[in-house]
Short mmCIF file of C-alpha atoms in Angstrom, two decimals:
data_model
loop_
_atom_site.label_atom_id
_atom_site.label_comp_id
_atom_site.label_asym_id
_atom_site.label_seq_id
_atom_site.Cartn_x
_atom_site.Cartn_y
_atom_site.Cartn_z
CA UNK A 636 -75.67 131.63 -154.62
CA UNK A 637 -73.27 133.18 -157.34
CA UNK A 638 -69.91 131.20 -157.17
CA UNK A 639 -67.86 134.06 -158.75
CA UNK A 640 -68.80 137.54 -157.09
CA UNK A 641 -67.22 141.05 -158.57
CA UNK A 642 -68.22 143.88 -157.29
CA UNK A 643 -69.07 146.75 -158.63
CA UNK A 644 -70.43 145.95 -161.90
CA UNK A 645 -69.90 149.26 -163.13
CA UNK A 646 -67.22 151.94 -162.65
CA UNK A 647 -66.85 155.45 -163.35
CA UNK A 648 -64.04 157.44 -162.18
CA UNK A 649 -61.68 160.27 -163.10
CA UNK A 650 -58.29 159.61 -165.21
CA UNK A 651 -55.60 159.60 -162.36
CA UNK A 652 -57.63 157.81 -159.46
CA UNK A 653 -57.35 155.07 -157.71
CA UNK A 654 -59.78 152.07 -157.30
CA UNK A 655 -60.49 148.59 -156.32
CA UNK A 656 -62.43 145.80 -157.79
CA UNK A 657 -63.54 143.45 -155.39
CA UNK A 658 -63.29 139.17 -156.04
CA UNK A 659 -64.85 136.71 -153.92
CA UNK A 660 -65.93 132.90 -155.08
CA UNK A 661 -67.33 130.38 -152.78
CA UNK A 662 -66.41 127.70 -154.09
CA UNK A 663 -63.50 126.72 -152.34
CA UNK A 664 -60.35 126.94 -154.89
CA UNK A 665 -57.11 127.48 -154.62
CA UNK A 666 -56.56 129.65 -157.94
CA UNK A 667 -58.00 132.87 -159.12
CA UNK A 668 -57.32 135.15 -162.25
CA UNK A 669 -58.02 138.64 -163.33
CA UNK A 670 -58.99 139.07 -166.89
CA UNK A 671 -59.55 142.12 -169.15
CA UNK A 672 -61.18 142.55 -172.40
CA UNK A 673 -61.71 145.62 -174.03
CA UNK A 674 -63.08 147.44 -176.60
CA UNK A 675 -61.79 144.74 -179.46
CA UNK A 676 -63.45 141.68 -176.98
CA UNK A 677 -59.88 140.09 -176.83
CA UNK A 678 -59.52 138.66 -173.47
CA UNK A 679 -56.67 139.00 -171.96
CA UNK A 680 -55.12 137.31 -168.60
CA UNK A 681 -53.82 139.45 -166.36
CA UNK A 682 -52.71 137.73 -163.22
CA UNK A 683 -53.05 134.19 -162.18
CA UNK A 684 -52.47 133.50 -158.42
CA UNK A 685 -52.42 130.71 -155.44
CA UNK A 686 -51.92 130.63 -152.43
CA UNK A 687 -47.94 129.41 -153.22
CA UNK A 688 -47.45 131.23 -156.92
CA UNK A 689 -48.19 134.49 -158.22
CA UNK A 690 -47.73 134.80 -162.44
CA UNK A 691 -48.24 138.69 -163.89
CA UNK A 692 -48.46 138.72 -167.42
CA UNK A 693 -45.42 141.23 -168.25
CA UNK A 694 -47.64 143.43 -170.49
CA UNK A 695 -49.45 144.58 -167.14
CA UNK A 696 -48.43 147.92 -166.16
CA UNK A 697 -47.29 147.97 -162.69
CA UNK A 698 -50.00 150.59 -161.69
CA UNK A 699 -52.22 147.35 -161.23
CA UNK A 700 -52.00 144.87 -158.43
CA UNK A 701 -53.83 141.87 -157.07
CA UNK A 702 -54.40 141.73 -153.49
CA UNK A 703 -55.14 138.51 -151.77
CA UNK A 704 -56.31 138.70 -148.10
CA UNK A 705 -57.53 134.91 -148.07
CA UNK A 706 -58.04 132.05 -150.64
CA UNK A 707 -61.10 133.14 -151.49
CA UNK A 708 -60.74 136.73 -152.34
CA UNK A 709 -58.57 138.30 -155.13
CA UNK A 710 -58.57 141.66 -155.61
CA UNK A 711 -57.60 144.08 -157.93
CA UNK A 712 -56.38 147.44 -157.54
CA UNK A 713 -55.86 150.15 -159.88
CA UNK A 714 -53.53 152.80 -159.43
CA UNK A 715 -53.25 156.36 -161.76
CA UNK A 716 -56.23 155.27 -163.37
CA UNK A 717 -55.75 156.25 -167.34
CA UNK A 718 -58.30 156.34 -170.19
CA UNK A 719 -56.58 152.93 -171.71
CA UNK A 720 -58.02 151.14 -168.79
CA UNK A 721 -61.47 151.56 -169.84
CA UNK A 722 -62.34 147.89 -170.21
CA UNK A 723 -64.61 144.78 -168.59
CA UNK A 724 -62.36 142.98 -166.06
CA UNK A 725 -63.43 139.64 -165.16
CA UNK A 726 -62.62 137.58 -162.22
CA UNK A 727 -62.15 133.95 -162.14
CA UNK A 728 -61.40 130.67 -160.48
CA UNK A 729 -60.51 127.18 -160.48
CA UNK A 730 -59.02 124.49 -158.35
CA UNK A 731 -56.19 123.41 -159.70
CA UNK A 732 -56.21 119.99 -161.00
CA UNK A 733 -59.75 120.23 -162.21
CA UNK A 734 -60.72 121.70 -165.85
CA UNK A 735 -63.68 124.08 -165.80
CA UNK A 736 -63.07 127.69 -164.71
CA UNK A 737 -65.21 129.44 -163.08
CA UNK A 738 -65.73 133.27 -164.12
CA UNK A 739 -67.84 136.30 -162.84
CA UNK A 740 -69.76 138.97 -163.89
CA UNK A 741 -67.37 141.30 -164.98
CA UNK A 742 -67.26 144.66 -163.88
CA UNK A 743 -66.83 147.85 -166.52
CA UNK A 744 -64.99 149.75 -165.77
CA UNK A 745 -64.79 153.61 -167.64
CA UNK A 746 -62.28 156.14 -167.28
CA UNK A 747 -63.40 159.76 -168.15
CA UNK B 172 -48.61 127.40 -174.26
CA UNK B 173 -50.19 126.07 -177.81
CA UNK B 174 -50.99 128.94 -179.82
CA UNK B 175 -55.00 128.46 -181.47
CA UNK B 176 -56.55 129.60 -184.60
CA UNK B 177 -60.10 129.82 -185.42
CA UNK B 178 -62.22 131.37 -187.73
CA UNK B 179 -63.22 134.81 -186.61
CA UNK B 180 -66.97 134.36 -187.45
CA UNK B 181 -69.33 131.84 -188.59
CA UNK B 182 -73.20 132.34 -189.53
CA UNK B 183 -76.19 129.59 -189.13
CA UNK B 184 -79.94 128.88 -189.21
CA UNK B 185 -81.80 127.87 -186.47
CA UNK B 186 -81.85 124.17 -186.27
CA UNK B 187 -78.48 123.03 -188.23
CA UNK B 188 -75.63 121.36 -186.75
CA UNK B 189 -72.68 123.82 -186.13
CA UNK B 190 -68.93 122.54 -186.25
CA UNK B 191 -66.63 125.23 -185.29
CA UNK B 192 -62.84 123.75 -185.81
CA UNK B 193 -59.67 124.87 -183.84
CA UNK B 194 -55.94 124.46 -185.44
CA UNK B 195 -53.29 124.25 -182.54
CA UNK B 196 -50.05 122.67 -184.62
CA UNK B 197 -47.72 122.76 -181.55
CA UNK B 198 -49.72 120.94 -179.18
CA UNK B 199 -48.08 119.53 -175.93
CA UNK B 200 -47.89 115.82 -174.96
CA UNK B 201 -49.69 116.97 -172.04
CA UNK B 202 -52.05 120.23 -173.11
CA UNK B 203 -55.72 119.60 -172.83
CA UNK B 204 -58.11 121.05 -175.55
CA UNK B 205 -61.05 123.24 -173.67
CA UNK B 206 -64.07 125.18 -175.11
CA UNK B 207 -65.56 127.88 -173.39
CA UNK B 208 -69.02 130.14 -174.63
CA UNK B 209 -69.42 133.85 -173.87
CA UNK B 210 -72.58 135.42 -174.23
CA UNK B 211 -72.35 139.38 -174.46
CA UNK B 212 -72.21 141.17 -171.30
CA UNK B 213 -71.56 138.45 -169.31
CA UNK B 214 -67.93 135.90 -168.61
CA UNK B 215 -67.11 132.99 -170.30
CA UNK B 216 -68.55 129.46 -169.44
CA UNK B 217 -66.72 126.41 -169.84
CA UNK B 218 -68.61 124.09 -172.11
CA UNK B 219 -66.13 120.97 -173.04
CA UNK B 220 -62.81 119.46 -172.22
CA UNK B 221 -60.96 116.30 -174.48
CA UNK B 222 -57.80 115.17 -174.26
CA UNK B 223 -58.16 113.10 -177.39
CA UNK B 224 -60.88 111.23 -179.48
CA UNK B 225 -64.23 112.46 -178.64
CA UNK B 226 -65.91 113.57 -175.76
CA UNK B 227 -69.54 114.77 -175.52
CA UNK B 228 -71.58 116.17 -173.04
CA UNK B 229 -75.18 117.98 -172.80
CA UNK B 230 -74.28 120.39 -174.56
CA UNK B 231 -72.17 120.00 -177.11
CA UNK B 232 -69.27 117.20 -178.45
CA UNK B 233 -66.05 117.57 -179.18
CA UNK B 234 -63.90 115.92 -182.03
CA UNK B 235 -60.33 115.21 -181.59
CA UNK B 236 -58.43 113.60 -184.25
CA UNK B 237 -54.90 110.96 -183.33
CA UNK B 238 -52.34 113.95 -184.32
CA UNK B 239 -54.27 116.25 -181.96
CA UNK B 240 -53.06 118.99 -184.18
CA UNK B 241 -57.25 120.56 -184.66
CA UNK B 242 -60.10 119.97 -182.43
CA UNK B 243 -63.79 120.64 -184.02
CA UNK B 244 -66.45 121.77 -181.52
CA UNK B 245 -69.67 120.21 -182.45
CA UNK B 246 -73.05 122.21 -181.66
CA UNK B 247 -76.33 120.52 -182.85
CA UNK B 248 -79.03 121.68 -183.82
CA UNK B 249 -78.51 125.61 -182.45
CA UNK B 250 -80.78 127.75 -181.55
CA UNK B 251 -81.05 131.88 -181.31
CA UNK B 252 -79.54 131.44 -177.74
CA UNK B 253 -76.73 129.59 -179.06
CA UNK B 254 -75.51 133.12 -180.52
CA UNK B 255 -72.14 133.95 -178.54
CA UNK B 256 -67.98 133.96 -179.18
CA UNK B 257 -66.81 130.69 -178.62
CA UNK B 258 -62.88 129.79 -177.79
CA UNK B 259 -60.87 127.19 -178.15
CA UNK B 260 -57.98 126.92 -175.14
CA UNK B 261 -55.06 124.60 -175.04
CA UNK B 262 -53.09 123.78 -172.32
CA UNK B 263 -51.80 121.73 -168.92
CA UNK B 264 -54.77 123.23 -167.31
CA UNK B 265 -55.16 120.45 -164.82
CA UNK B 266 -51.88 121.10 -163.00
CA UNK B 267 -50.15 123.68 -161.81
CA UNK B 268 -50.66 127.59 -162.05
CA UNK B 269 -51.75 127.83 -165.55
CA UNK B 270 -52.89 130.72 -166.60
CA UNK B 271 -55.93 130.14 -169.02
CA UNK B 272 -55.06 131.95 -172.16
CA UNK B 273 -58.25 132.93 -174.54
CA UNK B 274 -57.64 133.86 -178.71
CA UNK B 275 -60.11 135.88 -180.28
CA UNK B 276 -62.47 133.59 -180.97
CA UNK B 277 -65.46 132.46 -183.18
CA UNK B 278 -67.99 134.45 -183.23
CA UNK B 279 -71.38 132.51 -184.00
CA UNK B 280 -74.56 134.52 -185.17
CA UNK B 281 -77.56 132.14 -184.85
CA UNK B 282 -80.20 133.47 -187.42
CA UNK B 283 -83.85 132.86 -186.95
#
């Protein structure tokens, strides 16, 4: 079973749309992060979230936004969708007080 | 959070030990030193944690000196497989929210 679940893997849509990647892991966590590395392969956190905290790196634009319906899903939704978000965004998870992260597939997205 | 440096690249036959060092000068009291791997096309995987000394695993070892100050990531004897970005992460990342924040990396080229 995959612990770390994106779906899709791959994303094509329109400049100005607006989309959804979907996050699940099954291993019972309590923190989960959205990650996004582009054309340069620097990868950079997006969001980091709990069930008590949320943290947004400021550099986000607000036309993204995590949605949480449970402790095991994070989601990510993309509003307005602009050529600059062309990119691989990769889910992840951890509990808390342990080290190792946990990350998924990654899902490419392309804006055309 | 403990800013890293590492080389950008490094280059090695098949077979040789690889040692891939990490400078983080402004380490905190309680930041933890973690390596991850990422193969193309796919997320990171945590490989090592060390709080100080040396700690070694299955897969690799890693080499903390007293000041804590560098960290060197030990590979031995690599193979073509081996070939991936490797990061160095420092940080509380055993408590709390922490967002795991990745450099650029070291990007290893295994040659046959």
């Amino acid at each position: 079973d995959t612990a770390v679940s994106q779906t899709p893997k791959y994303l094509v849509t329109q400049m100005g749309n607006d989309k959804s990647i979907k996050c699940e892991q099954n291993l019972g966590h309590d923190t989960m992060y959205w990650y996004k590395q582009d054309s340069k392969k620097f990868l950079k956190i997006m969001f980091s979230y709990n069930n008590k905290e949320l943290i947004i790196n400021e550099t986000v634009p607000n036309r993204f936004s995590p949605k949480s319906p449970d402790k095991a899903h994070l989601n990510l939704h993309i509003n307005s969708l602009e050529l600059g978000d062309s990119a691989v965004y990769f889910c992840a998870s951890k509990q808390t007080e342990n080290t190792e992260a946990f990350f998924g597939q990654g899902t490419r997205l392309t804006v055309v | 959070l403990a800013k890293t440096t590492q080389p950008i690249s490094m280059d090695s036959y098949e077979g040789q030990e690889v040692n891939i060092t990490c400078s983080h000068n402004n380490i905190a009291t309680n930041d933890y030193i973690t390596w991850y791997q990422q193969f193309p096309s796919q997320g990171p995987r945590f490989i090592i944690q060390g709080y100080k000394t040396k700690v070694t695993n299955e897969v690799a070892s890693l080499f903390i000196p007293a000041d804590r100050k560098s960290s060197t990531l030990s590979l031995p004897r690599v193979s073509l497989s081996d070939t991936a970005v490797y990061y160095c992460l420092v940080g509380d990342s055993n408590s709390g929210n922490t967002p795991l924040v990745f450099g650029k990396g070291t990007r290893l080229s295994v040659i046959a």
